Amino acid sequence: MVNIYLLLIFLPMIAALFIYLINNSNFRKAIVFLMSAVLISASIYSISQGDRLLRLSHSLNFALEYLITFADYFLLAIIFLIGTKLKNKLISLLAILQFVFMFVFEFKVGKLEVENIFFVDHLSFIMLLLINIIGPLIAIFALSYMEEHEKHLHLEKSRQNIFFAIIMLFLGAMNGLVISNNILWVYFFWEITTLCSFLLISHDQNEESIKNATRALLLNSIGGLSFVIGIIFMYYKSGTVALNEIISSQDSSILMIPIAFLVLAAFTKSAQMPFQSWLLGAMVAPTPVSALLHSSTMVKAGVYLVLRLSPVFIDTWLSKIVAVAGSFTFVSAALLAIFQSNAKRVLAYSTISNLGLIIALSSIANVYAIYAAALLIVLHGVSKALLFLCVGSIEQGIGSRNIEDMDGIKYKMPIVAFLTLLGSVSMLLPPFGVLITKWIAIEVSTQNIVAMLEIILGSAFTVVFWTKFIGKILSDGKDKNKIEKFEFVKHIPLMAISILVVFVSIFLIQFTNTFVVPFFKSSFARYSGVSSSNIKELYVKDFFGFNPLVFFGVLVAAVVLGTLIYRWFKPKRYVPVYMSCENSDNFGFRGEKDRVVPFEFKNYYFETLTNEKTVTLIVNILSIALIAIMFGVILK
Amino acid sequence: MKEIWITLATVIIAPLVGGVITGIDRKITARMQNRFGPPILQPFYDLFKLFSKETIVVSNTQILYAFLFLVFNIVAVVMFVLKMDLLLILFILAFATTALILGAMATNSPYSRIGAHRELISVLAYEPVLIAMIVAIYFVTGSFNIEDILKHNSFLILDLPFIFIAFSYVLTIKLRKSPFDLSTSHHGHQELVKGITTEFAGPVLGLIELGHWYELVLLLLFVWLFFAKNIFVAIAAILICYFIEIVIDNISARLTWKIMLRLTWSVAFGFALVNLIWVYIKYRLL
């Protein structure tokens, strides 16, 4: 039984080694497909086994403990070396500090016994599904994408072996992160993801990508250090490093200091303000990397940690501040997204914004808030994976990632345009689930008025930038030549993810009852009488009267009705746009001497009002202040 | 079963009410401008004429968006009459607007695209105020559900006077009346031609017109919410409120979007915020 969990962690890592060593395209494809099948079935099998606390046989446990402790130091040494190679003293310093703290801590307390090495509950299941379904699909998409990508780069020798090796390593580390019970192990996998993201961002090895990767490494090292400090405090305050014991700990007030440090670490990993810059910088990496970082790995590790720890600190002053900080990220990232014309940056800010909302929801003391937080992790994961892959395909198709160049994309690349539309609509409109989580957020945040005001404003900003984006995808363009050819390896993963996007939303209630409610019941046992309540009582029938199934039903009916009505309204005549009858076609008007003057219209980006730089500065100052307040609150 | 009848009645009655109000609006506006004005039923004649025309479009998808605009508005009104969740109604209303914006952006017409973006800016301006209004109502009545809100034993306006002022303020934007008729105006000869609806014609424009009537009814129902304790007071309040909107429409010139944004965010949202904080303290902390 334990083997399945070991498999989820170590098999991708072993596969990574083989992919790295054998730089052969067909071999790589075979391994990626094979691993996808294995990971998907293994994760589903492990889920079928239910909640578990697992212990290893004594010798295996012993071996693994030593292996991971050793690997941890090795990893920090690598980060230190990267720091020196990049001539970035801060990174090296942070690595040394982590090393020293860790070493002194482990030396002083001796061997930390954690009996149950794996702690697998329904939150882990949600994460496992996300990592092991979305991750492989992205990897498959990358097979076709990277071929194309390297063609553009004119490399002498393919570096794809490194690329796919890191992706496999990444997936293994994420699996480890969400099922480990020993927080030291969580830290180890956490650090692997930091290293992997550095390697993936710097993959193209040009000046810009190395610069951005360095920033990512630096900011995540701050998080790493914070994590180490959190662990040490955690041990001295509670006497344990086992997550399951920490969560069920009765006295939450003494754990405030370690929690605050761990939350700070989560902030860096989830690119919360003021640490958002690394995720934006990560945009220089090949698109599958962005898709992976934004949907199923890396940034989700941060919000996972907050949600995992939320039973400990929920309903304290700390949680109130974290809710304010999270919703501050929600509103400010949504505001910043309005200024963007670069599609990837819009998506990145939208990710940051949604992660802020997840963190806010995780720290609001309400059943539905927790449900919504867990749901949003999944909903955002699938939608964002789809959107990034689509934007990547568009970029390869039209050679630009600027939204302004996407006029008429619905003619040029119909499949991808439709899927992009689906993705962005799922982030904004009913009956898709993301909207429901925003709605829940407003309804439950009424007890925290500051967070509530932030969510109100953020929700208005969200409408603006998504509508602009969707409007552009649907708009008319002069060039109507189709350039898209159906490619199996590229389009099948896209379609699979879009089916997931629709499915998760249709079966939102069932998903909540199957995965989220049991997680809530087991993790929040301590919290206001949850343990005594029957699990049936916690089930949701609908969300405040909103049942997605009914709504989807109405929608289907509307579509049928609409088609019937369309027969009646069927256009008799097509006309050019109105230009006082002075236009030859839809894209120009007759000027003097009947010369055709083309016109174009660009979206508003509010440049005359303010700009991204100013807003970023203000937002960064405010968010640093919030973090200072967060630490101020816990000190007595 | 009862719900189905209510739904049917709403779907039929709401546009009649909306149309008549629009007719009265046009009559009063004409009198203010020293014109005789069209008959009160003119909006209906206009609508019938629009529907009798041949369907002319620039792009096929426009029909879909016009249809969605209508459907979302109908759904919102019906949900209100069925006394459902206020916040959800507001979201649905926002999607009606989104559909209209997308419809305007679906063509390459500069007029309609500028109109669409100005509408988007309007959303940015009024949406926070509307949500703040609903949250304030929640603080006072303890529920987002209209059903429970109506059980509140006094006039909501007594607790939420500033919110009501802020709401009346954004009502001008929502009704696309001067000085905030940025995205489209009732006159076709302005710099934007007809803004967001420039590219719609015939029956498709008819759908949008019909959608506007539902929207109007819904907005007036929001006014009613503040005076729901007594039906006569509520009707009087609605009439006065709408009359003031007409007066403002006729005495003011159009403002730029920047001024609108600044004014709504400072004055209207400020008013809403002050009221919101006091009801929060009054009903939550005390």
PDB file of C-alpha atoms in Angstrom, chain A residues 9-20 35 168-169:
ATOM      1  CA  ILE A   9       7.083  10.493  -5.604  1.00  0.00           C
ATOM      2  CA  PHE A  10      10.056   8.529  -6.843  1.00  0.00           C
ATOM      3  CA  LEU A  11       8.977   7.069 -10.162  1.00  0.00           C
ATOM      4  CA  PRO A  12       8.802  10.463 -11.901  1.00  0.00           C
ATOM      5  CA  MET A  13      12.204  11.243 -10.430  1.00  0.00           C
ATOM      6  CA  ILE A  14      13.684   8.044 -11.815  1.00  0.00           C
ATOM      7  CA  ALA A  15      12.014   8.744 -15.152  1.00  0.00           C
ATOM      8  CA  ALA A  16      13.595  12.179 -15.015  1.00  0.00           C
ATOM      9  CA  LEU A  17      17.012  10.605 -14.717  1.00  0.00           C
ATOM     10  CA  PHE A  18      16.432   8.413 -17.773  1.00  0.00           C
ATOM     11  CA  ILE A  19      15.055  11.271 -19.839  1.00  0.00           C
ATOM     12  CA  TYR A  20      18.076  13.325 -18.911  1.00  0.00           C
ATOM     13  CA  MET A  35       4.594   8.312 -17.081  1.00  0.00           C
ATOM     14  CA  MET A 168       9.201  15.005 -14.241  1.00  0.00           C
ATOM     15  CA  LEU A 169      11.272  15.850 -11.178  1.00  0.00           C
TER      16      LEU A 169
END
